[in-house]
Amino acid sequence: MDNSAKRYHQFLEILGKNIRERRNVNGLSQEKLAFSVDTARNYIGCIERAEKNLSLKTLYKIAKALDVKVEDLLKGTM
């Protein structure tokens, strides 16, 4: 994995951690978050584990469902 790919994977790891932490603070299961975002529970798990990319649209929907700004989920990624 080249340096750029490593940095991108780290970005996804931090983003996934931020989503998981906020979801837990809000008392939501992956299933409830997935329902709010209109996606599958396993996709939320994959995002949280940095196994899948997500679109800006999905990131926006997740932020809205978690009642935070998108930039709050991106903290620490740059």
Short mmCIF file of N, CA and C in Angstrom, two decimals:
data_model
loop_
_atom_site.label_atom_id
_atom_site.label_comp_id
_atom_site.label_asym_id
_atom_site.label_seq_id
_atom_site.Cartn_x
_atom_site.Cartn_y
_atom_site.Cartn_z
N MET A 1 0.86 -1.17 0.00
CA MET A 1 0.00 0.00 0.00
C MET A 1 0.90 1.23 0.00
N ASP A 2 0.70 2.14 -0.97
CA ASP A 2 1.53 3.34 -1.02
C ASP A 2 1.08 4.34 0.05
N ASN A 3 1.86 5.39 0.22
CA ASN A 3 1.62 6.37 1.28
C ASN A 3 0.26 7.04 1.15
N SER A 4 -0.15 7.35 -0.05
CA SER A 4 -1.45 7.98 -0.28
C SER A 4 -2.59 7.05 0.12
N ALA A 5 -2.47 5.79 -0.22
CA ALA A 5 -3.50 4.81 0.14
C ALA A 5 -3.55 4.62 1.65
N LYS A 6 -2.38 4.64 2.30
CA LYS A 6 -2.35 4.52 3.77
C LYS A 6 -3.05 5.70 4.43
N ARG A 7 -2.76 6.90 3.93
CA ARG A 7 -3.40 8.10 4.50
C ARG A 7 -4.91 8.05 4.30
N TYR A 8 -5.34 7.59 3.13
CA TYR A 8 -6.78 7.50 2.87
C TYR A 8 -7.43 6.48 3.79
N HIS A 9 -6.77 5.35 4.01
CA HIS A 9 -7.32 4.34 4.92
C HIS A 9 -7.39 4.90 6.35
N GLN A 10 -6.38 5.65 6.76
CA GLN A 10 -6.42 6.28 8.09
C GLN A 10 -7.58 7.26 8.18
N PHE A 11 -7.82 8.00 7.11
CA PHE A 11 -8.95 8.92 7.04
C PHE A 11 -10.26 8.16 7.27
N LEU A 12 -10.43 7.04 6.56
CA LEU A 12 -11.64 6.24 6.72
C LEU A 12 -11.76 5.66 8.12
N GLU A 13 -10.63 5.26 8.72
CA GLU A 13 -10.65 4.72 10.09
C GLU A 13 -11.13 5.77 11.09
N ILE A 14 -10.61 6.99 10.97
CA ILE A 14 -11.02 8.06 11.89
C ILE A 14 -12.48 8.42 11.67
N LEU A 15 -12.89 8.53 10.42
CA LEU A 15 -14.29 8.83 10.11
C LEU A 15 -15.20 7.76 10.69
N GLY A 16 -14.86 6.51 10.50
CA GLY A 16 -15.66 5.41 11.03
C GLY A 16 -15.74 5.43 12.55
N LYS A 17 -14.61 5.73 13.19
CA LYS A 17 -14.57 5.83 14.65
C LYS A 17 -15.47 6.97 15.13
N ASN A 18 -15.42 8.10 14.44
CA ASN A 18 -16.26 9.24 14.81
C ASN A 18 -17.74 8.91 14.66
N ILE A 19 -18.09 8.22 13.60
CA ILE A 19 -19.49 7.82 13.39
C ILE A 19 -19.92 6.86 14.50
N ARG A 20 -19.11 5.86 14.78
CA ARG A 20 -19.44 4.89 15.84
C ARG A 20 -19.61 5.57 17.19
N GLU A 21 -18.67 6.46 17.53
CA GLU A 21 -18.75 7.15 18.82
C GLU A 21 -20.03 7.97 18.93
N ARG A 22 -20.36 8.73 17.88
CA ARG A 22 -21.55 9.56 17.91
C ARG A 22 -22.81 8.69 17.96
N ARG A 23 -22.79 7.60 17.22
CA ARG A 23 -23.94 6.68 17.23
C ARG A 23 -24.16 6.14 18.64
N ASN A 24 -23.08 5.75 19.31
CA ASN A 24 -23.18 5.23 20.67
C ASN A 24 -23.65 6.31 21.65
N VAL A 25 -23.13 7.53 21.51
CA VAL A 25 -23.57 8.64 22.36
C VAL A 25 -25.07 8.85 22.21
N ASN A 26 -25.56 8.72 20.98
CA ASN A 26 -26.99 8.92 20.71
C ASN A 26 -27.83 7.69 21.07
N GLY A 27 -27.18 6.61 21.49
CA GLY A 27 -27.90 5.41 21.88
C GLY A 27 -28.55 4.67 20.73
N LEU A 28 -27.94 4.77 19.55
CA LEU A 28 -28.49 4.11 18.37
C LEU A 28 -27.73 2.83 18.05
N SER A 29 -28.44 1.82 17.65
CA SER A 29 -27.80 0.61 17.13
C SER A 29 -27.43 0.87 15.67
N GLN A 30 -26.58 0.02 15.13
CA GLN A 30 -26.27 0.12 13.70
C GLN A 30 -27.55 -0.03 12.89
N GLU A 31 -28.42 -0.91 13.33
CA GLU A 31 -29.67 -1.15 12.62
C GLU A 31 -30.55 0.10 12.58
N LYS A 32 -30.68 0.79 13.71
CA LYS A 32 -31.51 2.00 13.75
C LYS A 32 -30.90 3.11 12.91
N LEU A 33 -29.58 3.26 12.96
CA LEU A 33 -28.93 4.26 12.12
C LEU A 33 -29.13 3.92 10.65
N ALA A 34 -28.94 2.67 10.30
CA ALA A 34 -29.13 2.23 8.91
C ALA A 34 -30.54 2.53 8.43
N PHE A 35 -31.53 2.28 9.26
CA PHE A 35 -32.92 2.55 8.90
C PHE A 35 -33.11 4.05 8.63
N SER A 36 -32.53 4.90 9.49
CA SER A 36 -32.64 6.35 9.32
C SER A 36 -31.97 6.83 8.04
N VAL A 37 -30.91 6.15 7.65
CA VAL A 37 -30.14 6.54 6.48
C VAL A 37 -30.63 5.83 5.22
N ASP A 38 -31.53 4.88 5.39
CA ASP A 38 -32.07 4.08 4.29
C ASP A 38 -30.98 3.25 3.62
N THR A 39 -30.26 2.51 4.45
CA THR A 39 -29.22 1.62 3.96
C THR A 39 -29.21 0.35 4.82
N ALA A 40 -28.31 -0.54 4.53
CA ALA A 40 -28.23 -1.81 5.26
C ALA A 40 -27.37 -1.68 6.51
N ARG A 41 -27.72 -2.44 7.54
CA ARG A 41 -26.96 -2.43 8.79
C ARG A 41 -25.51 -2.82 8.56
N ASN A 42 -25.29 -3.84 7.72
CA ASN A 42 -23.91 -4.29 7.51
C ASN A 42 -23.07 -3.22 6.80
N TYR A 43 -23.70 -2.36 6.01
CA TYR A 43 -22.97 -1.26 5.36
C TYR A 43 -22.49 -0.26 6.42
N ILE A 44 -23.34 0.04 7.41
CA ILE A 44 -22.93 0.93 8.50
C ILE A 44 -21.73 0.32 9.24
N GLY A 45 -21.79 -0.97 9.51
CA GLY A 45 -20.67 -1.65 10.16
C GLY A 45 -19.40 -1.56 9.33
N CYS A 46 -19.52 -1.74 8.03
CA CYS A 46 -18.36 -1.65 7.15
C CYS A 46 -17.76 -0.24 7.14
N ILE A 47 -18.62 0.78 7.17
CA ILE A 47 -18.14 2.16 7.24
C ILE A 47 -17.40 2.38 8.56
N GLU A 48 -17.98 1.92 9.65
CA GLU A 48 -17.35 2.11 10.96
C GLU A 48 -16.03 1.37 11.08
N ARG A 49 -15.85 0.29 10.35
CA ARG A 49 -14.59 -0.48 10.38
C ARG A 49 -13.65 -0.09 9.24
N ALA A 50 -13.99 0.95 8.51
CA ALA A 50 -13.18 1.45 7.39
C ALA A 50 -12.99 0.41 6.30
N GLU A 51 -14.01 -0.41 6.08
CA GLU A 51 -13.95 -1.44 5.05
C GLU A 51 -14.62 -1.01 3.75
N LYS A 52 -15.40 0.06 3.80
CA LYS A 52 -16.12 0.54 2.61
C LYS A 52 -16.00 2.05 2.52
N ASN A 53 -15.99 2.54 1.28
CA ASN A 53 -16.10 3.97 1.03
C ASN A 53 -17.55 4.38 1.18
N LEU A 54 -17.77 5.67 1.35
CA LEU A 54 -19.14 6.16 1.37
C LEU A 54 -19.21 7.43 0.56
N SER A 55 -20.37 7.68 0.01
CA SER A 55 -20.58 8.88 -0.79
C SER A 55 -20.80 10.08 0.12
N LEU A 56 -20.66 11.26 -0.44
CA LEU A 56 -20.98 12.47 0.32
C LEU A 56 -22.44 12.48 0.73
N LYS A 57 -23.29 11.97 -0.14
CA LYS A 57 -24.72 11.91 0.18
C LYS A 57 -24.95 11.04 1.41
N THR A 58 -24.29 9.89 1.47
CA THR A 58 -24.43 9.00 2.62
C THR A 58 -23.85 9.65 3.87
N LEU A 59 -22.71 10.31 3.74
CA LEU A 59 -22.12 11.00 4.88
C LEU A 59 -23.07 12.07 5.40
N TYR A 60 -23.68 12.82 4.50
CA TYR A 60 -24.65 13.85 4.89
C TYR A 60 -25.85 13.23 5.62
N LYS A 61 -26.36 12.13 5.08
CA LYS A 61 -27.51 11.47 5.70
C LYS A 61 -27.16 10.92 7.09
N ILE A 62 -25.96 10.38 7.24
CA ILE A 62 -25.52 9.88 8.54
C ILE A 62 -25.42 11.03 9.53
N ALA A 63 -24.80 12.13 9.11
CA ALA A 63 -24.68 13.30 10.00
C ALA A 63 -26.05 13.79 10.43
N LYS A 64 -26.97 13.87 9.48
CA LYS A 64 -28.33 14.33 9.80
C LYS A 64 -29.00 13.38 10.79
N ALA A 65 -28.87 12.08 10.57
CA ALA A 65 -29.48 11.09 11.46
C ALA A 65 -28.88 11.14 12.86
N LEU A 66 -27.59 11.51 12.94
CA LEU A 66 -26.91 11.59 14.23
C LEU A 66 -27.03 12.98 14.86
N ASP A 67 -27.68 13.90 14.15
CA ASP A 67 -27.90 15.27 14.62
C ASP A 67 -26.59 16.00 14.89
N VAL A 68 -25.66 15.86 13.93
CA VAL A 68 -24.38 16.58 13.99
C VAL A 68 -24.10 17.16 12.61
N LYS A 69 -23.13 18.05 12.55
CA LYS A 69 -22.66 18.59 11.28
C LYS A 69 -21.69 17.58 10.66
N VAL A 70 -21.62 17.59 9.35
CA VAL A 70 -20.68 16.71 8.65
C VAL A 70 -19.27 16.94 9.17
N GLU A 71 -18.91 18.21 9.37
CA GLU A 71 -17.55 18.51 9.83
C GLU A 71 -17.25 17.90 11.20
N ASP A 72 -18.27 17.70 12.02
CA ASP A 72 -18.06 17.03 13.31
C ASP A 72 -17.60 15.59 13.11
N LEU A 73 -18.13 14.94 12.10
CA LEU A 73 -17.73 13.55 11.82
C LEU A 73 -16.35 13.48 11.18
N LEU A 74 -15.90 14.59 10.59
CA LEU A 74 -14.60 14.63 9.93
C LEU A 74 -13.47 15.08 10.85
N LYS A 75 -13.78 15.40 12.10
CA LYS A 75 -12.75 15.88 13.04
C LYS A 75 -11.63 14.86 13.16
N GLY A 76 -10.40 15.39 13.07
CA GLY A 76 -9.22 14.54 13.23
C GLY A 76 -8.79 13.82 11.97
N THR A 77 -9.53 14.02 10.87
CA THR A 77 -9.18 13.30 9.64
C THR A 77 -8.11 14.01 8.83
N MET A 78 -7.90 15.29 9.06
CA MET A 78 -6.93 16.05 8.27
C MET A 78 -5.79 16.53 9.13
#
